[in-house]
mmCIF file of C-alpha atoms in Angstrom:
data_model
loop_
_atom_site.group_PDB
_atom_site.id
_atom_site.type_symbol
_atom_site.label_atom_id
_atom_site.label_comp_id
_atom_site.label_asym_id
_atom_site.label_seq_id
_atom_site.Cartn_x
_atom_site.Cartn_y
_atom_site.Cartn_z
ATOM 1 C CA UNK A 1 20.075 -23.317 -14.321
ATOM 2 C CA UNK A 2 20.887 -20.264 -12.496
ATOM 3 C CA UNK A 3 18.161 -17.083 -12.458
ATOM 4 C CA UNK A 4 20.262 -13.770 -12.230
ATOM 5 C CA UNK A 5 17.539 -10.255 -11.476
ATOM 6 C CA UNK A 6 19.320 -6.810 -12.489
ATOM 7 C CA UNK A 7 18.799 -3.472 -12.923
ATOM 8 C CA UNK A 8 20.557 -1.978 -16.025
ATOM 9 C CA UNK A 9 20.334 1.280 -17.959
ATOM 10 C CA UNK A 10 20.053 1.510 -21.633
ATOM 11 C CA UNK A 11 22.833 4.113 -22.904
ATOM 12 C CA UNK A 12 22.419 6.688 -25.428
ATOM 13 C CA UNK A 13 23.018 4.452 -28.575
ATOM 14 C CA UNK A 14 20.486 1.910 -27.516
ATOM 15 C CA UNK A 15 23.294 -0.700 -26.192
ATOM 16 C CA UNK A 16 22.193 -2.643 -22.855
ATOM 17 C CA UNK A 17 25.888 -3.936 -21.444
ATOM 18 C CA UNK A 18 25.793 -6.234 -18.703
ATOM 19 C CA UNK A 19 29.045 -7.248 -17.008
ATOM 20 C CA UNK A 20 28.359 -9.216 -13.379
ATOM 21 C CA UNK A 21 30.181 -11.939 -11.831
ATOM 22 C CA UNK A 22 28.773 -15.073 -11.941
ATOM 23 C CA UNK A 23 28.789 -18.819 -10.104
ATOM 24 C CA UNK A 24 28.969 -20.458 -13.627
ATOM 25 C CA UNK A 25 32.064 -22.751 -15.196
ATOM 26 C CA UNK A 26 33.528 -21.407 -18.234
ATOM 27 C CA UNK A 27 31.787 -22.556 -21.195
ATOM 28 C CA UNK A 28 29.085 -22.141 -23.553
ATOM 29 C CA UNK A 29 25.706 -20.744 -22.120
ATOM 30 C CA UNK A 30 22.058 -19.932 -23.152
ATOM 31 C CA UNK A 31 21.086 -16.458 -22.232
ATOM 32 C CA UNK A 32 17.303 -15.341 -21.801
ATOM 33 C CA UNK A 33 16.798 -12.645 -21.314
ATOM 34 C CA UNK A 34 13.307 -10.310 -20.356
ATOM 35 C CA UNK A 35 13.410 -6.825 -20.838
ATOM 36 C CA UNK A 36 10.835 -4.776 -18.420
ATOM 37 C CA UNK A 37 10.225 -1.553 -18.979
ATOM 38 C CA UNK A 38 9.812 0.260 -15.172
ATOM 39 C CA UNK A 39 6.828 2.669 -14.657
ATOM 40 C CA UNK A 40 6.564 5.172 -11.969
ATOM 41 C CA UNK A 41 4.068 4.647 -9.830
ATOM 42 C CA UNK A 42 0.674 7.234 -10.852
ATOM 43 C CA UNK A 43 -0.797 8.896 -8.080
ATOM 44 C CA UNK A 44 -4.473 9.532 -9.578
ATOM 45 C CA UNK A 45 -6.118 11.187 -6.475
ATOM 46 C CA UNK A 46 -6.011 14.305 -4.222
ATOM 47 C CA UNK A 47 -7.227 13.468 -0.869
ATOM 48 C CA UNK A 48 -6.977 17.149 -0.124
ATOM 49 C CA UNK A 49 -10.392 18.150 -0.817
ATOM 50 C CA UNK A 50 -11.583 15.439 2.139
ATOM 51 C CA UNK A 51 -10.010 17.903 4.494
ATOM 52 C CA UNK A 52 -11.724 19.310 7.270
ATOM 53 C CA UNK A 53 -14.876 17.160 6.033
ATOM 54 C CA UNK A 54 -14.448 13.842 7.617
ATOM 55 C CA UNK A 55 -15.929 13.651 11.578
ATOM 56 C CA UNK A 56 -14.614 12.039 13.956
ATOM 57 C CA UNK A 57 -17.092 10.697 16.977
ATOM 58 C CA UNK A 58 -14.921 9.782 20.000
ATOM 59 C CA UNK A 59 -11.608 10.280 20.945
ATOM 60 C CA UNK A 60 -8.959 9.639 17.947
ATOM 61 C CA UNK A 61 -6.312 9.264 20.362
ATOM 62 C CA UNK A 62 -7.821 6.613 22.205
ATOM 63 C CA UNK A 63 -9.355 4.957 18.927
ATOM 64 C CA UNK A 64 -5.294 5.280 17.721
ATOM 65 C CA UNK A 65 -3.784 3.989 20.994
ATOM 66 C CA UNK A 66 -6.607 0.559 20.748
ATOM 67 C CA UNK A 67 -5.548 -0.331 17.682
ATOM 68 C CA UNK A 68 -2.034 -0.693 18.077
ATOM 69 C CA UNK A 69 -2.408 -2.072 21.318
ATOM 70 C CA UNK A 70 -4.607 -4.771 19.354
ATOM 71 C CA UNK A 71 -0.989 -5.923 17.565
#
């Protein structure tokens, strides 16, 4: 059994066509196939109104500079 992953477009007329080479011997074949619909991702929240509000005790460089020294 061989999985194959895609990414196709549905044309105008509703037809899906999918034409790839496969690793498969000629012959008869069951095809399943699962048909996700993609969904952009939703950005729900506008950090702008935390600007200028958060405080900062120290110095953010050096806070910066530990914590990728830490990796």
């Amino acid at each position: 059994m061989e999985t194959l992953r895609i990414s196709a477009t549905i044309n105008r007329d509703g037809r899906l066509k999918i034409d790839i080479p496969t690793p498969l011997t000629e012959g008869e074949v069951e095809v399943v196939l699962t048909i996700e619909k993609r969904k952009k991702p939703v950005y729900t929240y506008d950090f702008s109104d935390l600007t200028g509000r958060l405080k900062w005790n120290g110095d953010a460089l050096a806070a910066q500079k530990a914590i990728r020294n830490e990796w």
